[in-house]
mmCIF file of N, CA and C in Angstrom:
data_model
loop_
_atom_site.group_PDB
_atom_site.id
_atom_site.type_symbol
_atom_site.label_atom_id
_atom_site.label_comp_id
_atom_site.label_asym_id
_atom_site.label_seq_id
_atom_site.Cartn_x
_atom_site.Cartn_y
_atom_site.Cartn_z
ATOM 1 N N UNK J 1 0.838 -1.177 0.000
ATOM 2 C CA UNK J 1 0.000 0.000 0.000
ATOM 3 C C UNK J 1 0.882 1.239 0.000
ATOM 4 N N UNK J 2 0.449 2.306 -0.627
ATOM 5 C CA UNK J 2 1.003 3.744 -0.448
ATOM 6 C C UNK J 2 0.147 4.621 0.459
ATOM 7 N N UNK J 3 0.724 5.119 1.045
ATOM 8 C CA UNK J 3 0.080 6.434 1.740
ATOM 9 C C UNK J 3 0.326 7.799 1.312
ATOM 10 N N UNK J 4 -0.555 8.141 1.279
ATOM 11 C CA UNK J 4 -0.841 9.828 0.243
ATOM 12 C C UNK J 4 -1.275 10.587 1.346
ATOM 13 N N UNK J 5 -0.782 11.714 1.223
ATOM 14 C CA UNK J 5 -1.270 12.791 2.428
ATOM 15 C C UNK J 5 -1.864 11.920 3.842
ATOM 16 N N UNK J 6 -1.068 11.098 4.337
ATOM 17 C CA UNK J 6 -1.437 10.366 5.334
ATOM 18 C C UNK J 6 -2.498 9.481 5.521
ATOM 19 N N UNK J 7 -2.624 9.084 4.418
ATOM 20 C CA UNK J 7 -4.101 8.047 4.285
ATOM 21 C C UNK J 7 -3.952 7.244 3.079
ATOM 22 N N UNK J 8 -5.069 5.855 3.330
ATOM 23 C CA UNK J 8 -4.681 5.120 1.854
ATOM 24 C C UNK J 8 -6.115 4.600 2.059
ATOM 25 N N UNK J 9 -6.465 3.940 0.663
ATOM 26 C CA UNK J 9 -7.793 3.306 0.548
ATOM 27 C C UNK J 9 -8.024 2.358 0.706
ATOM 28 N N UNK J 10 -9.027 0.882 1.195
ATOM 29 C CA UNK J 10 -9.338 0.376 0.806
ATOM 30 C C UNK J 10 -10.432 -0.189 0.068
ATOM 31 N N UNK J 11 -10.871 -0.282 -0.957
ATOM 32 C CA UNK J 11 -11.921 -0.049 -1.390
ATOM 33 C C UNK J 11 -12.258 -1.293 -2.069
ATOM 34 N N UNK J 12 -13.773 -1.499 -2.686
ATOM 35 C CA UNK J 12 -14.486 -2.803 -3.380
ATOM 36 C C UNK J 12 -14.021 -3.030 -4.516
ATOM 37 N N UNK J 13 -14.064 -1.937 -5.495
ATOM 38 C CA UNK J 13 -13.414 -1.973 -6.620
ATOM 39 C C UNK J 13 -13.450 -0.308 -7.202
ATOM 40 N N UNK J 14 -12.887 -0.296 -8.746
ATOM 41 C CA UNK J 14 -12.690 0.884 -8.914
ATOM 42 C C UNK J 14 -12.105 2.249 -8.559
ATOM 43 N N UNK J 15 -12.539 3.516 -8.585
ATOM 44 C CA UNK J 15 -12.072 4.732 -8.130
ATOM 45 C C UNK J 15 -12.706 5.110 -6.871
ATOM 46 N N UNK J 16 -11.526 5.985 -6.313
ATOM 47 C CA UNK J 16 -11.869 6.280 -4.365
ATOM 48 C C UNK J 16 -13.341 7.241 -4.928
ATOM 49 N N UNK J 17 -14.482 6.755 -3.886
ATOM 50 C CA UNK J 17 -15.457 7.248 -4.068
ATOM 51 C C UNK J 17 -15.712 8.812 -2.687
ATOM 52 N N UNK J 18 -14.994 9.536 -2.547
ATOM 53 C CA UNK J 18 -14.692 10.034 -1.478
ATOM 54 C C UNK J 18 -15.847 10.741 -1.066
ATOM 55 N N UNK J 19 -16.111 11.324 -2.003
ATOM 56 C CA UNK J 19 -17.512 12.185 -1.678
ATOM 57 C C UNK J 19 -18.735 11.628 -1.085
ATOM 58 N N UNK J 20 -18.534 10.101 -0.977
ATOM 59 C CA UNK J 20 -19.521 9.340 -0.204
ATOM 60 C C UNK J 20 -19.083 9.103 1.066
ATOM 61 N N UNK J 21 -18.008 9.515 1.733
ATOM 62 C CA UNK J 21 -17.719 9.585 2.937
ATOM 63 C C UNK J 21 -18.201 9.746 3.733
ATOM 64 N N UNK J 22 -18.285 8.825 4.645
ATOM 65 C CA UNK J 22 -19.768 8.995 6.113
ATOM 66 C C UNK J 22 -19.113 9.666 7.399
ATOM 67 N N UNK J 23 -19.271 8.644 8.507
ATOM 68 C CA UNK J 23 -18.543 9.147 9.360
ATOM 69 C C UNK J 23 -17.502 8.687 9.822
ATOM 70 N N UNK J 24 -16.833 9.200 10.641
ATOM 71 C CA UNK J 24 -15.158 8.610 11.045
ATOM 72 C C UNK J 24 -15.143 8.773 12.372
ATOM 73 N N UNK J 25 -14.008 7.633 12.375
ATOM 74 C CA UNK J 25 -13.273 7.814 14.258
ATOM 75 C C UNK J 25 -12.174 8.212 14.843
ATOM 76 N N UNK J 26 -11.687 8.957 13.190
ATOM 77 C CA UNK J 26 -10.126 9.941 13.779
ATOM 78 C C UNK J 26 -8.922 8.652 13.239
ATOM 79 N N UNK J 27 -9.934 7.124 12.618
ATOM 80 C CA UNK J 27 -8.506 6.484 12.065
ATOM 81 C C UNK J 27 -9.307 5.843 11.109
ATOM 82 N N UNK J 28 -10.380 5.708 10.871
ATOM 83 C CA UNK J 28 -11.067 5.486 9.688
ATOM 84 C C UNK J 28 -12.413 5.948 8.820
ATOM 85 N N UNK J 29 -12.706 6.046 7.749
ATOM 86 C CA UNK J 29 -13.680 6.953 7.010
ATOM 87 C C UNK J 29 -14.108 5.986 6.374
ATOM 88 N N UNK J 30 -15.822 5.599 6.092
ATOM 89 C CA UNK J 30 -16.380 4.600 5.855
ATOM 90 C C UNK J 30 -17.179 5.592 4.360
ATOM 91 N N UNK J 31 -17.168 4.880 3.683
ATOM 92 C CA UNK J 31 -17.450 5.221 1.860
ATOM 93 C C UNK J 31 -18.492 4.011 1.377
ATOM 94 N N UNK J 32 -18.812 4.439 0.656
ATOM 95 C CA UNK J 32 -20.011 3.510 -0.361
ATOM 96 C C UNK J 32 -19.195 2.189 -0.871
ATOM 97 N N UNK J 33 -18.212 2.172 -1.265
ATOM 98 C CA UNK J 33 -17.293 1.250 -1.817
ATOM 99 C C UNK J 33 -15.705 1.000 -1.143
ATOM 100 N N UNK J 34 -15.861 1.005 0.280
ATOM 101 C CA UNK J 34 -14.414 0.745 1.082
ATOM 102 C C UNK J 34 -14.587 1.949 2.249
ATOM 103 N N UNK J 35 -12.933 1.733 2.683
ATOM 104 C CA UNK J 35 -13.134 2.698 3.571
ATOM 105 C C UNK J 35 -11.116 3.658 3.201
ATOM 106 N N UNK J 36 -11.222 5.389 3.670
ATOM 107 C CA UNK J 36 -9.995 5.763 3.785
ATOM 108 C C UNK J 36 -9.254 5.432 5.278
ATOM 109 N N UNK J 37 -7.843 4.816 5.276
ATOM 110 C CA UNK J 37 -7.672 4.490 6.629
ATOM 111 C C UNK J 37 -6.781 5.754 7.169
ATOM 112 N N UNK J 38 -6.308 6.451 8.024
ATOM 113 C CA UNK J 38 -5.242 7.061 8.402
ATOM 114 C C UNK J 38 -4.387 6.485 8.708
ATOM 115 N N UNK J 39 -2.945 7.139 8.744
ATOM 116 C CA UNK J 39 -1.715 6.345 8.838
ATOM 117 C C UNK J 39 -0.766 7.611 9.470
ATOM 118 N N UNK J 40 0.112 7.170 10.042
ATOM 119 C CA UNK J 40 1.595 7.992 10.383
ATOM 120 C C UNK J 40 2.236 8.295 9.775
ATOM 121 N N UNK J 41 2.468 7.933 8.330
ATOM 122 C CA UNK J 41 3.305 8.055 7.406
ATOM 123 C C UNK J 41 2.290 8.628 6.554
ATOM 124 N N UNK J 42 3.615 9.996 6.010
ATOM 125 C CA UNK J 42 2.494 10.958 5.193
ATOM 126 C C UNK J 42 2.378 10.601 3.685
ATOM 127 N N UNK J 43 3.628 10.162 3.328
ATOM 128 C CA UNK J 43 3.812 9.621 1.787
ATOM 129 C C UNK J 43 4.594 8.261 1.743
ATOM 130 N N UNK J 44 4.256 7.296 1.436
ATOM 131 C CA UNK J 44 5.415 6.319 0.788
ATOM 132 C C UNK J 44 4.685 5.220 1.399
ATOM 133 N N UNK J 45 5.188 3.828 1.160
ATOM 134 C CA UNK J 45 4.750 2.394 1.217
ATOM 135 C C UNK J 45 4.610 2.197 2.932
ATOM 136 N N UNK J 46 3.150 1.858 2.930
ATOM 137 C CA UNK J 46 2.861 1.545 4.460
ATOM 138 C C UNK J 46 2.408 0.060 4.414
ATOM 139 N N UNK J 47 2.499 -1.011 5.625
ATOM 140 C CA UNK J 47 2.394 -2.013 5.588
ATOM 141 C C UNK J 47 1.246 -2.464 6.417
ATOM 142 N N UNK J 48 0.085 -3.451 5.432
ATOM 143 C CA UNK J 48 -1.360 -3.850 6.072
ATOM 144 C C UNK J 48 -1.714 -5.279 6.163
ATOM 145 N N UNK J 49 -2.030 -5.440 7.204
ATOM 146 C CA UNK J 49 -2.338 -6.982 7.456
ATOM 147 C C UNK J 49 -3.853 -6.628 7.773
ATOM 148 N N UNK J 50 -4.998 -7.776 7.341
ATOM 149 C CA UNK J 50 -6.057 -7.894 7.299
ATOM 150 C C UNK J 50 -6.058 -9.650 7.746
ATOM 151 N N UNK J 51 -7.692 -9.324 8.909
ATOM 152 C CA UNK J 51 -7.906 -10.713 9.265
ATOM 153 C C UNK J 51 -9.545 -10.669 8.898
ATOM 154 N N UNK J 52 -10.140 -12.343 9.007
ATOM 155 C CA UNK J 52 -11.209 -12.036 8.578
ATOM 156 C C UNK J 52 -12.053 -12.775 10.109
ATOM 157 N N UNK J 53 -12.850 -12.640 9.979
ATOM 158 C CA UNK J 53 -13.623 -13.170 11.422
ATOM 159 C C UNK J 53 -15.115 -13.415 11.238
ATOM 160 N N UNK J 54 -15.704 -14.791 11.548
ATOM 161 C CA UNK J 54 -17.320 -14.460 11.471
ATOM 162 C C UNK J 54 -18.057 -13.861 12.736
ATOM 163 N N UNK J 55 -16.851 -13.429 13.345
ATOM 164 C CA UNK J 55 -17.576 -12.252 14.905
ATOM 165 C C UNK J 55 -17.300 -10.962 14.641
ATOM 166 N N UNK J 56 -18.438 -10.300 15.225
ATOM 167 C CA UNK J 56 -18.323 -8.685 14.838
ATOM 168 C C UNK J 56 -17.491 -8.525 16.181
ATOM 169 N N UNK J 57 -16.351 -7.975 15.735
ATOM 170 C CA UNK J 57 -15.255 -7.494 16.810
ATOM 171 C C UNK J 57 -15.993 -6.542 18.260
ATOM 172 N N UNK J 58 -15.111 -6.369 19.640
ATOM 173 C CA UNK J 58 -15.846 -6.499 21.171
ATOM 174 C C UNK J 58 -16.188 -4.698 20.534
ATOM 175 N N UNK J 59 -16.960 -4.010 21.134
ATOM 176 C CA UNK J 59 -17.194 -2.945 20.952
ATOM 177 C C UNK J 59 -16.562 -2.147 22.450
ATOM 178 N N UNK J 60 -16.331 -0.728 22.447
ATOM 179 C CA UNK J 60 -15.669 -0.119 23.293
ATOM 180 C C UNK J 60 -15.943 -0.364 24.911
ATOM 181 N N UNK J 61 -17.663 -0.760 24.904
ATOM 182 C CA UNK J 61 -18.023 -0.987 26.203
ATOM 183 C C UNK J 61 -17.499 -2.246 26.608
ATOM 184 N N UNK J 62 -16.701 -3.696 26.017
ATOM 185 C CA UNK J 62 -16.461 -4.511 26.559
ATOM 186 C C UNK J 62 -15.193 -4.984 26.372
ATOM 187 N N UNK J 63 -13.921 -3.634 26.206
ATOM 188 C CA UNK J 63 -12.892 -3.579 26.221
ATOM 189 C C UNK J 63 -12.383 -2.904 27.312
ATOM 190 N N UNK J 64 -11.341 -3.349 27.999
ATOM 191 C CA UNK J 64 -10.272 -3.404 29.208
ATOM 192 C C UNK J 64 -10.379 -1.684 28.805
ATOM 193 N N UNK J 65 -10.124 -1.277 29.816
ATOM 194 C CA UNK J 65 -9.737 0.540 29.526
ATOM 195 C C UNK J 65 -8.493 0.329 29.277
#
């Protein structure tokens, strides 16, 4: 992956649909076709690992502070 002005895409297919941008949590932006992620690195090759799960991950209320 590259990171461009501190962010990169992942998306379904095709072109970043940005203008469909919903809402965010300060590290990700949810779109019609993927999502923009934020990153630390403002330009150049950032590295992504993806897992898949048939559980919807713990939500904030049932995570350790």
């Amino acid at each position: 992956m590259e990171a461009i002005d501190g962010l990169f895409g992942i998306l379904d297919q095709g072109n970043l649909p940005a203008d469909t941008a919903g809402w965010s949590n300060g590290l990700a932006v949810v779109m019609t076709a993927g999502a923009l992620i934020a990153t630390g690195v403002a330009f150049g090759p950032v590295r992504v690992q993806t897992l898949t799960s048939l559980e919807f991950p713990p939500t904030a209320d049932d995570q350790d502070e």
